[in-house]
PDB file of C-alpha atoms in Angstrom:
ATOM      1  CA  UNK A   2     120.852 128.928  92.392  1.00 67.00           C
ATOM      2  CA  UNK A   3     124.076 127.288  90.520  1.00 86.00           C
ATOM      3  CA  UNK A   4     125.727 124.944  92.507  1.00 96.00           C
ATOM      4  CA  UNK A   5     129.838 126.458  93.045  1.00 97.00           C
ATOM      5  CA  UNK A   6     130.806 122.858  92.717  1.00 98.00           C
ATOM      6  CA  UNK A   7     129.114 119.436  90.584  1.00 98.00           C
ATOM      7  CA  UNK A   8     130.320 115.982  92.095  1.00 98.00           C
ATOM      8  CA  UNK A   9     130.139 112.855  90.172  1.00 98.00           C
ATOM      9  CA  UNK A  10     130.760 109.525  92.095  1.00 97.00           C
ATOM     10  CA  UNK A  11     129.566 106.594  93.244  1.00 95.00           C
ATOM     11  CA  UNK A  12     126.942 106.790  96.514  1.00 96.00           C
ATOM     12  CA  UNK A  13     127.641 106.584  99.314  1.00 95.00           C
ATOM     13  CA  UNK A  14     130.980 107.626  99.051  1.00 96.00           C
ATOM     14  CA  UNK A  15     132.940 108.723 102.386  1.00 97.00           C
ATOM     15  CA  UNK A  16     135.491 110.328 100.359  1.00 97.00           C
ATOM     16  CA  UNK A  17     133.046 112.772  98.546  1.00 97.00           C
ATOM     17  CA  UNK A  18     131.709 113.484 102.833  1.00 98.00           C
ATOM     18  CA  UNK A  19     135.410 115.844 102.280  1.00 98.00           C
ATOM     19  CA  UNK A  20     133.658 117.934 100.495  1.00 98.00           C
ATOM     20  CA  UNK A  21     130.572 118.178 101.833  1.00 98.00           C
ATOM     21  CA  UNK A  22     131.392 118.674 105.258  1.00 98.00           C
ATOM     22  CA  UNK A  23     133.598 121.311 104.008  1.00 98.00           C
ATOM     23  CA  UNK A  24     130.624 122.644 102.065  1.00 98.00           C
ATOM     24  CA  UNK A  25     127.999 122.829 105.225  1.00 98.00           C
ATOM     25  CA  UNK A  26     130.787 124.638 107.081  1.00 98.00           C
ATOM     26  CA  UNK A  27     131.145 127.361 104.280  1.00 98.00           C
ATOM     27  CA  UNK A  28     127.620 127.817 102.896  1.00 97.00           C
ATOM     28  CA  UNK A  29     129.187 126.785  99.999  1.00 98.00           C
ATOM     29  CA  UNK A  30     126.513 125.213  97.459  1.00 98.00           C
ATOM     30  CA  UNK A  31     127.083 121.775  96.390  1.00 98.00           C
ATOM     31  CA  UNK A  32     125.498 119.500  93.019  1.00 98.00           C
ATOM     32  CA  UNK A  33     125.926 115.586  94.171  1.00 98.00           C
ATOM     33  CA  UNK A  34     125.384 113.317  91.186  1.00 98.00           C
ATOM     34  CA  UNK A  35     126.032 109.527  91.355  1.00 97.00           C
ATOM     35  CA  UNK A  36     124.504 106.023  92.128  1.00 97.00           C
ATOM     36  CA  UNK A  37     125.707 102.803  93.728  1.00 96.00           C
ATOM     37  CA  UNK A  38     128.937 101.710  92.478  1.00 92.00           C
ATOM     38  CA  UNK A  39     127.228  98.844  91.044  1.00 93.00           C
ATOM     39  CA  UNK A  40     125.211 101.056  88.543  1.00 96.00           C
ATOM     40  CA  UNK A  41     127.575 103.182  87.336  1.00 96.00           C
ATOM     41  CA  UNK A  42     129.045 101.418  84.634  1.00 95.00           C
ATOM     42  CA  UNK A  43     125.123 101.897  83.001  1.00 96.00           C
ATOM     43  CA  UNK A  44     126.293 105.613  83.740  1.00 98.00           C
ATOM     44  CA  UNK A  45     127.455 108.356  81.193  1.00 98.00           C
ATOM     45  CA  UNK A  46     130.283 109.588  83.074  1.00 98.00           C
ATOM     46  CA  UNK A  47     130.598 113.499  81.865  1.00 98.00           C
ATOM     47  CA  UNK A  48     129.828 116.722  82.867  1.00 98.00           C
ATOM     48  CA  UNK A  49     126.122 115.923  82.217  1.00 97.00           C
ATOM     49  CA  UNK A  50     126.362 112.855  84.541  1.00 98.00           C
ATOM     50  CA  UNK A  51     123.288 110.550  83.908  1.00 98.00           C
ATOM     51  CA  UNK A  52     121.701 106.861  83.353  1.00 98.00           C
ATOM     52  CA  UNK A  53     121.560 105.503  80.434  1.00 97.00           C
ATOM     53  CA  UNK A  54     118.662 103.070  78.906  1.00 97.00           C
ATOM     54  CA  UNK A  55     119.260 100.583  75.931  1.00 96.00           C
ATOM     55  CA  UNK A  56     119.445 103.609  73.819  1.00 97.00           C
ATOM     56  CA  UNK A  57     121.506 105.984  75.265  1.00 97.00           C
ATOM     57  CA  UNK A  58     124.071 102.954  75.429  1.00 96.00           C
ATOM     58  CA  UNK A  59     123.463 102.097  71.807  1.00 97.00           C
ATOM     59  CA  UNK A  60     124.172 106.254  71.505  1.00 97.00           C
ATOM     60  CA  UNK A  61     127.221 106.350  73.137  1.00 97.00           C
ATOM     61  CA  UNK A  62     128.735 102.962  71.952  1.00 96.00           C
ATOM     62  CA  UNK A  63     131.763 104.974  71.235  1.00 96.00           C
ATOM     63  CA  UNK A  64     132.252 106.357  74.391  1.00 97.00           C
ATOM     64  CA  UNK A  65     133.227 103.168  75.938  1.00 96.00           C
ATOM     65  CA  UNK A  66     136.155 102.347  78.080  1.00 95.00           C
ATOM     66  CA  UNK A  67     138.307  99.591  79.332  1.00 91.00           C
ATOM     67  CA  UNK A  68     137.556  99.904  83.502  1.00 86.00           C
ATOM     68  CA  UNK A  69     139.923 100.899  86.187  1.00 76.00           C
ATOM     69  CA  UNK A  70     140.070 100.642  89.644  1.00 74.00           C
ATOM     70  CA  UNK A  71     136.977  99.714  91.532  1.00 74.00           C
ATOM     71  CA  UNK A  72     135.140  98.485  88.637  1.00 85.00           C
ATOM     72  CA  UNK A  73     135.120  95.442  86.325  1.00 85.00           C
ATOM     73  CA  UNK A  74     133.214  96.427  83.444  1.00 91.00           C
ATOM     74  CA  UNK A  75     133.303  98.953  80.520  1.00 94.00           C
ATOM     75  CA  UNK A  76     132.388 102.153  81.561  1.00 96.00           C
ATOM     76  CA  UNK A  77     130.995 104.796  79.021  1.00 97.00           C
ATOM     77  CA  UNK A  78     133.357 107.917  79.261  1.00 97.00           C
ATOM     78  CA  UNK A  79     133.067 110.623  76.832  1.00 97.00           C
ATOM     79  CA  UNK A  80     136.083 112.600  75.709  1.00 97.00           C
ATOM     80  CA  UNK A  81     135.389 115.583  77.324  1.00 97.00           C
ATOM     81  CA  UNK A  82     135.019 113.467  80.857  1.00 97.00           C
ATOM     82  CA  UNK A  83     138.720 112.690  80.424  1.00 97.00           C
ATOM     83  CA  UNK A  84     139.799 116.069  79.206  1.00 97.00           C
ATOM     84  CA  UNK A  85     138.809 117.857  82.287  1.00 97.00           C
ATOM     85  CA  UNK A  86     139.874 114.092  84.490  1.00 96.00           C
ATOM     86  CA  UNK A  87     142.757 112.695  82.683  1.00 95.00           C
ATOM     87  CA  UNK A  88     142.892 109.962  85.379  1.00 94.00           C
ATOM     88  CA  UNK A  89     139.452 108.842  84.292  1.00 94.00           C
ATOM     89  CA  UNK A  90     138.068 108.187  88.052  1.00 94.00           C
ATOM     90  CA  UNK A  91     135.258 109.429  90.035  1.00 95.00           C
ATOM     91  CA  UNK A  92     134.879 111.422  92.164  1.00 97.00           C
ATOM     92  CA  UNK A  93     135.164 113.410  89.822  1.00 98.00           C
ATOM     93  CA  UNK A  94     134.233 117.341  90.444  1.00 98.00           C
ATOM     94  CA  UNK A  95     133.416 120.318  87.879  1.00 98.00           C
ATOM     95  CA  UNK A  96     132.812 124.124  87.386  1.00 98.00           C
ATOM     96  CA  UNK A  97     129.669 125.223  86.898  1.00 97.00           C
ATOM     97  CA  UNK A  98     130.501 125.440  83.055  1.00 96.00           C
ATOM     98  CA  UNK A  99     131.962 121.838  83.231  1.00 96.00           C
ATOM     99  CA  UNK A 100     135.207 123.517  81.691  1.00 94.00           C
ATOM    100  CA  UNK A 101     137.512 122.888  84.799  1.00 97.00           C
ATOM    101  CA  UNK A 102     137.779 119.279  86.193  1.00 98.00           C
ATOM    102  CA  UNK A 103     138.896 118.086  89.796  1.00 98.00           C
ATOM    103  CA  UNK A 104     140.396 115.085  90.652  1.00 96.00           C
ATOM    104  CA  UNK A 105     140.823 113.278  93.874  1.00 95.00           C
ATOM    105  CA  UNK A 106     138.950 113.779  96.690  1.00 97.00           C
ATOM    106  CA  UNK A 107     141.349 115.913  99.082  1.00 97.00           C
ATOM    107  CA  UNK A 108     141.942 118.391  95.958  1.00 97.00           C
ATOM    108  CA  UNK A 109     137.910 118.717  95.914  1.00 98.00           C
ATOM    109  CA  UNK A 110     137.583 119.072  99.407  1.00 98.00           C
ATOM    110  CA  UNK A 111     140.459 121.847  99.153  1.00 97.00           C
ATOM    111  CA  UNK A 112     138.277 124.110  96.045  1.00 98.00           C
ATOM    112  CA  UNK A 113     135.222 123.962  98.183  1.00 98.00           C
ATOM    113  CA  UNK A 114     137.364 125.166 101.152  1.00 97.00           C
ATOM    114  CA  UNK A 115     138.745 128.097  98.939  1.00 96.00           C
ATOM    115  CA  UNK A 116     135.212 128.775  97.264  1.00 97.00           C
ATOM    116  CA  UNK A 117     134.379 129.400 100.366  1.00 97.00           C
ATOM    117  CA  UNK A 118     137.383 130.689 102.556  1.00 94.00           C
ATOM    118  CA  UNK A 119     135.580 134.496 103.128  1.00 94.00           C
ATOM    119  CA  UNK A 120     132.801 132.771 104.874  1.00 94.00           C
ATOM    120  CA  UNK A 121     134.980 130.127 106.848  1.00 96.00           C
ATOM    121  CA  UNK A 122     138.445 129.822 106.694  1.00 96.00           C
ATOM    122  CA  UNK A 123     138.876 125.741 107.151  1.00 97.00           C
ATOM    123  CA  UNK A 124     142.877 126.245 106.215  1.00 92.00           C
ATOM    124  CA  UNK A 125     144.769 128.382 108.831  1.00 85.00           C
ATOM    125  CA  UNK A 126     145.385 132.023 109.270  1.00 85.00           C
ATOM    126  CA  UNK A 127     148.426 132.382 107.845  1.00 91.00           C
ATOM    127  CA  UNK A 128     151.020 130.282 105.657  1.00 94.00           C
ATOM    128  CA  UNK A 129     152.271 128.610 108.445  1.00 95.00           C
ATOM    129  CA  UNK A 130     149.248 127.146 109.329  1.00 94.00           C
ATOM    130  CA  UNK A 131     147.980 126.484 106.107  1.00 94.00           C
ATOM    131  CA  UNK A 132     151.421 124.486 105.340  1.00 96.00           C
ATOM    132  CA  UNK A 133     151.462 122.446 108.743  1.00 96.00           C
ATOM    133  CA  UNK A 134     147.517 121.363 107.310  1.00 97.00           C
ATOM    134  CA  UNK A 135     149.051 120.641 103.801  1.00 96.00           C
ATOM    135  CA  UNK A 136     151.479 118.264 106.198  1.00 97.00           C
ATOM    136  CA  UNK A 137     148.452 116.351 107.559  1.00 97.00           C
ATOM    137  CA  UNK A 138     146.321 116.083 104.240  1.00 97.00           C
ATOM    138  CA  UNK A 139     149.689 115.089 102.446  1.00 97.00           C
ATOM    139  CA  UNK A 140     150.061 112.097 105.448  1.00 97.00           C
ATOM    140  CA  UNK A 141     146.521 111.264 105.156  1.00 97.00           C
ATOM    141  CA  UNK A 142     146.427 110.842 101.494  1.00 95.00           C
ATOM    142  CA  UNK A 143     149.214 108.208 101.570  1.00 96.00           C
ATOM    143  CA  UNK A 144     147.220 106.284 104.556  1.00 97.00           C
ATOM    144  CA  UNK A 145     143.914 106.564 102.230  1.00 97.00           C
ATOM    145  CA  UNK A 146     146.034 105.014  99.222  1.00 95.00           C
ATOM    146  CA  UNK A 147     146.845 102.173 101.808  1.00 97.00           C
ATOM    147  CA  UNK A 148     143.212 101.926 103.152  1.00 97.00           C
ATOM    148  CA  UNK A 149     141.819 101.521  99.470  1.00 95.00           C
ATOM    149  CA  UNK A 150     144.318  98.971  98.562  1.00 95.00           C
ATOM    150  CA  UNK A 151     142.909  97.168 101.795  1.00 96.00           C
ATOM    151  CA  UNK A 152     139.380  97.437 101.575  1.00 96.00           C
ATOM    152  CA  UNK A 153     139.462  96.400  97.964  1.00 93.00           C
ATOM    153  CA  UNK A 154     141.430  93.383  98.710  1.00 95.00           C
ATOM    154  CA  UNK A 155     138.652  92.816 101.049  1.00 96.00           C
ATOM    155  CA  UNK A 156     135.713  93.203  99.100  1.00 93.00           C
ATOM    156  CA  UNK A 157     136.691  90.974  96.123  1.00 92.00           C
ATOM    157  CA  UNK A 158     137.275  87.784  99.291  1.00 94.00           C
ATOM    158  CA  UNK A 159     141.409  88.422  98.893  1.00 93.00           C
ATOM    159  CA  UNK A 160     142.940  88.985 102.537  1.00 94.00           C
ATOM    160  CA  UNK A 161     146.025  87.526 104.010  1.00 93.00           C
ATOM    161  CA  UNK A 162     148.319  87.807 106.272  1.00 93.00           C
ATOM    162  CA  UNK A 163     150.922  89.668 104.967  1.00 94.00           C
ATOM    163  CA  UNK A 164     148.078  92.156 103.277  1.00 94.00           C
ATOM    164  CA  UNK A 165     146.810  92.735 106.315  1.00 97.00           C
ATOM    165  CA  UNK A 166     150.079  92.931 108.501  1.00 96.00           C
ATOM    166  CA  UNK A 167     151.098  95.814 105.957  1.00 96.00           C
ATOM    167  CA  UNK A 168     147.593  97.703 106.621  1.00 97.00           C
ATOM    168  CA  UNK A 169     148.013  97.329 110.174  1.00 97.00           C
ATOM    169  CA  UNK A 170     151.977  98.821 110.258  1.00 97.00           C
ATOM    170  CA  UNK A 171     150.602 101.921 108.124  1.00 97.00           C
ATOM    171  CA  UNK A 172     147.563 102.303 110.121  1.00 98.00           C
ATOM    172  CA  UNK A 173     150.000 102.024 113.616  1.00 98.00           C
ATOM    173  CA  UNK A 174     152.569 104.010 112.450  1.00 98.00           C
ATOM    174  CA  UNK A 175     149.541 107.062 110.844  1.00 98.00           C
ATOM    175  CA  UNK A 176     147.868 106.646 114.248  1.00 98.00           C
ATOM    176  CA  UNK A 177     150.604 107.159 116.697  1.00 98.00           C
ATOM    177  CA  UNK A 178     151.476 110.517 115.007  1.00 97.00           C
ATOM    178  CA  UNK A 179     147.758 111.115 115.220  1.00 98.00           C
ATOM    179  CA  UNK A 180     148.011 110.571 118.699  1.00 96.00           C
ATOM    180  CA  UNK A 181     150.342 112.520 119.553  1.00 96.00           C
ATOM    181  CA  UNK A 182     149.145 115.310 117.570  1.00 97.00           C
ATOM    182  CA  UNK A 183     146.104 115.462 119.837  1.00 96.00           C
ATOM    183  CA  UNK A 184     147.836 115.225 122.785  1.00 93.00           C
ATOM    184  CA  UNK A 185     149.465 118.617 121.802  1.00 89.00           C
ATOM    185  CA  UNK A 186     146.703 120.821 121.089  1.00 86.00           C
ATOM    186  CA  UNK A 187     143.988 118.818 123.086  1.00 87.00           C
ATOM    187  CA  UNK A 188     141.750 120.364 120.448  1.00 93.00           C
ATOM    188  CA  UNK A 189     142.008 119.258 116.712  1.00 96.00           C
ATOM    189  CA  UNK A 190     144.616 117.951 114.535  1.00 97.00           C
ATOM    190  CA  UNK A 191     146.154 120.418 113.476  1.00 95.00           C
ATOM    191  CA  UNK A 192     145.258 123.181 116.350  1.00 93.00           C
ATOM    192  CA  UNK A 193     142.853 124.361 118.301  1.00 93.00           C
ATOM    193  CA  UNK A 194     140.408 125.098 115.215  1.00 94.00           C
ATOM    194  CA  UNK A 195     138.494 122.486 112.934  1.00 97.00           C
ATOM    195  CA  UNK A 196     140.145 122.236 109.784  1.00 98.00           C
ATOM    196  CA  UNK A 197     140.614 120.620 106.248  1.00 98.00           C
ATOM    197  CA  UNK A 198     142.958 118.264 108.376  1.00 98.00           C
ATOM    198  CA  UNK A 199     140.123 116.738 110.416  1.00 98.00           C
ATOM    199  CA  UNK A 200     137.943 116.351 107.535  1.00 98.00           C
ATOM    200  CA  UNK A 201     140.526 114.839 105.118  1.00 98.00           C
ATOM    201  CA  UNK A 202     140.868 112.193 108.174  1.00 98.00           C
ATOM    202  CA  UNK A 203     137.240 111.543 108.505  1.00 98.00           C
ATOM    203  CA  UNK A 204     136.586 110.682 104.992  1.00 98.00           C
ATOM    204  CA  UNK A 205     139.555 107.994 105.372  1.00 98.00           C
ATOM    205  CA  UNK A 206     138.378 106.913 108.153  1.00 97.00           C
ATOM    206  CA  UNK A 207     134.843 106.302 106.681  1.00 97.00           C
ATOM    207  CA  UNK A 208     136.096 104.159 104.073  1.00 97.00           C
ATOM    208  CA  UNK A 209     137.974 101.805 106.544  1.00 97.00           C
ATOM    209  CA  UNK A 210     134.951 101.553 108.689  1.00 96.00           C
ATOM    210  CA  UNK A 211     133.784  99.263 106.180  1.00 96.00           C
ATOM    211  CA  UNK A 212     136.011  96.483 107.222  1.00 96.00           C
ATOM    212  CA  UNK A 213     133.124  95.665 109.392  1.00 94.00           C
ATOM    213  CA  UNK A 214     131.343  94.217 106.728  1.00 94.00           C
ATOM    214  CA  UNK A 215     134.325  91.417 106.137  1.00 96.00           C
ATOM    215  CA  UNK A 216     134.753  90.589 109.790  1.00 95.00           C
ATOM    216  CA  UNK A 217     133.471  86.848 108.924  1.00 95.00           C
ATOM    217  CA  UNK A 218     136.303  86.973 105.651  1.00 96.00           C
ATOM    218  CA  UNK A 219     138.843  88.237 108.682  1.00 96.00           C
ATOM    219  CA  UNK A 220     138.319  85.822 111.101  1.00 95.00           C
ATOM    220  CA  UNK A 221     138.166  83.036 108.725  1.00 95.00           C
ATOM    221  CA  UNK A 222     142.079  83.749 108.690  1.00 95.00           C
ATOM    222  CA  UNK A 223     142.147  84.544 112.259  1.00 95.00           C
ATOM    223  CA  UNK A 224     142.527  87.904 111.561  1.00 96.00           C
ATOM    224  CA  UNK A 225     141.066  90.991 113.887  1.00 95.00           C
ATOM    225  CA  UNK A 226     139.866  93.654 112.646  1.00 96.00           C
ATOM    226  CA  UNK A 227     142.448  97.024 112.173  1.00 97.00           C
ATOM    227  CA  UNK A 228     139.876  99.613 113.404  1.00 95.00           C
ATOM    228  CA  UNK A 229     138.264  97.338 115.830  1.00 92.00           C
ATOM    229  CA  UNK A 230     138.349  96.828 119.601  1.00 92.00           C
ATOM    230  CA  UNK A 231     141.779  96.990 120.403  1.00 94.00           C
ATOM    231  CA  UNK A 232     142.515  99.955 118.442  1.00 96.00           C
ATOM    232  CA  UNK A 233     140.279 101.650 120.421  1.00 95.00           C
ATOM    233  CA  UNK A 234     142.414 101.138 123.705  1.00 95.00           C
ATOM    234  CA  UNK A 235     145.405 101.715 122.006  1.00 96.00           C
ATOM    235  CA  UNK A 236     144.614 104.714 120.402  1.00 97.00           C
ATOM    236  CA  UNK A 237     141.309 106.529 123.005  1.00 95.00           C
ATOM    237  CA  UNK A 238     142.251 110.341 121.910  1.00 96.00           C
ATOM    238  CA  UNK A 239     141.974 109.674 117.850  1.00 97.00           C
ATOM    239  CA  UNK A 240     138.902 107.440 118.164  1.00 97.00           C
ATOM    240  CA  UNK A 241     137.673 110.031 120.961  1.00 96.00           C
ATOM    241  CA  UNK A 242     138.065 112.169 118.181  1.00 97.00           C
ATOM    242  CA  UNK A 243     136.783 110.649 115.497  1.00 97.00           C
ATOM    243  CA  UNK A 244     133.165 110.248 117.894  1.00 96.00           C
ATOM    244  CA  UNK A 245     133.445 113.804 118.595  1.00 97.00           C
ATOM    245  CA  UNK A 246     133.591 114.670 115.075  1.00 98.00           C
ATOM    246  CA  UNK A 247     130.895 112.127 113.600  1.00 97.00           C
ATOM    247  CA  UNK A 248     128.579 113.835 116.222  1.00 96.00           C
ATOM    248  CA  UNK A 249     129.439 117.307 114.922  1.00 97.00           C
ATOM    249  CA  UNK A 250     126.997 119.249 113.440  1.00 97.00           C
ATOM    250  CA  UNK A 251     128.364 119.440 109.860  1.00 98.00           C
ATOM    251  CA  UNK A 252     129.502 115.931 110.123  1.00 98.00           C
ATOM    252  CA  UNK A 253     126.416 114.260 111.127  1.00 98.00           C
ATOM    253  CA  UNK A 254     124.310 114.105 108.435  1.00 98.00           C
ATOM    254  CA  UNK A 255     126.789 112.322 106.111  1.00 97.00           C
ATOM    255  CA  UNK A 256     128.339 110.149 108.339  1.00 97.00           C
ATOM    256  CA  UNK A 257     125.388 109.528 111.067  1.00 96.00           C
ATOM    257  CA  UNK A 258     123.500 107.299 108.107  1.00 96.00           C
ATOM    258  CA  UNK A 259     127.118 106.047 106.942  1.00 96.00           C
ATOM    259  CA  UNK A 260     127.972 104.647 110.048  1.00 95.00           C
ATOM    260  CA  UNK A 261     124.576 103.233 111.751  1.00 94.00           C
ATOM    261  CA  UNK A 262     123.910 101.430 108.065  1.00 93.00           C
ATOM    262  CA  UNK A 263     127.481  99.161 108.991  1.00 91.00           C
ATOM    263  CA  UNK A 264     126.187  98.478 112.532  1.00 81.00           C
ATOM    264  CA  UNK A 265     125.147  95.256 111.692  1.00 69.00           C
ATOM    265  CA  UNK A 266     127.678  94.114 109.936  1.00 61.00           C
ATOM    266  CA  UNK A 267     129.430  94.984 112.748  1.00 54.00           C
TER     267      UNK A 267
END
């Protein structure tokens, strides 16, 4: 069977877990390529995703470009990588012919919702609904382009106060609207039914889990951690939440593994 949808990114990704989830939810079938971030510049990032030995380097000399954010090194992208992802970053999603690209995560998450909308509609009923959960993936998308500035700070030893009081004002400020939201509808973000909103969230809130693994970087400049402890008491309905949904049967397989491989970091 041909998958609806080809992924190419690095692994594990909690970003990419948007689109998955989404998938499990609509029977919507799903081609995952990728490796650890640290292998992919050894990558030919196309259509026809792959590693590449001495050779297949040596053959693609001329595919090689300067690297962007995330990576330090060259990376070999072909032409036709960038025609369908002008942005040149992973993940990076295709067609089944490879002649339609998608960029960004949310915008992934959203095809596999509408690939599979007649089995599962993860959007809303009407276009109402469907706007108020544009509202939400729209709010999270500007929180995830705050977490990623974060936990890249992080992982190349940069952190300091001022980096970390701006995280902790956007994550505050994202958080209180998140609590409130639950408050309303008791329920789910954006109402009483799972939707793109919830899984948008999760996959952001994946990637700054992994401030666990810089706790020692943190405290060496008496720093706490943003999604630690105290959050937790400030904020119990979105963390109630967030256990709820990482026990959830379409969320569990991604982010069960996800999460129990940062428990001893943390």
């Amino acid at each position: 069977m041909t998958a609806a949808l080809r992924i190419f990114s690095y692994l594990p990704n909690p970003r990419i877990f948007k689109a998955t989830v989404a998938a499990r939810l609509t029977s919507v079938e799903l081609e995952i390529r990728g490796a650890a971030g640290t292998e992919l510049p050894a990558w030919l990032w196309d259509f026809d995703a792959k590693p590449l030995d001495a050779s297949g380097r040596a053959q693609y000399a001329h595919a090689i470009r300067a690297s962007r954010t995330g990576f330090t090194t060259p990376l070999f992208k072909t032409d036709a990588f960038l025609a369908a992802h002008p942005f040149g970053t992973v993940p990076a999603a295709f067609s089944p012919d490879g002649a339609v690209g998608i960029s960004e995560s949310n915008s992934i998450m959203r095809a596999v919702a509408r690939l599979g909308r007649r089995r599962r509609d993860l959007y809303g009923a009407d276009a109402y609904l469907e706007s108020r959960v544009d509202g939400f993936l729209d709010a999270t998308l500007l929180f995830g382009r705050d977490v990623q500035v974060y936990i890249l700070g992080l992982r190349a030893g940069q952190v300091s106060a001022e980096s970390h009081r701006a995280m902790s004002s956007a994550f505050h400020a994202f958080f209180t609207a998140l609590q409130s939201a639950l408050t309303g509808t008791k329920a789910y973000l954006a109402g009483p039914e799972l939707t793109l909103a919830d899984i948008s969230f999760m996959g952001e809130m994946g990637l700054l889990f992994t401030e666990a693994r810089h706790l020692a970087l943190l405290e060496q400049h008496g720093l706490e951690a943003i999604a630690g402890r105290s959050a937790r008491e400030v904020f119990p309905e979105v963390f109630a939440h967030v256990d709820s949904l990482v026990g959830h049967e379409a969320f569990a397989p991604d982010f069960g593994p996800y999460l129990r491989a940062l428990e001893p970091a943390a």
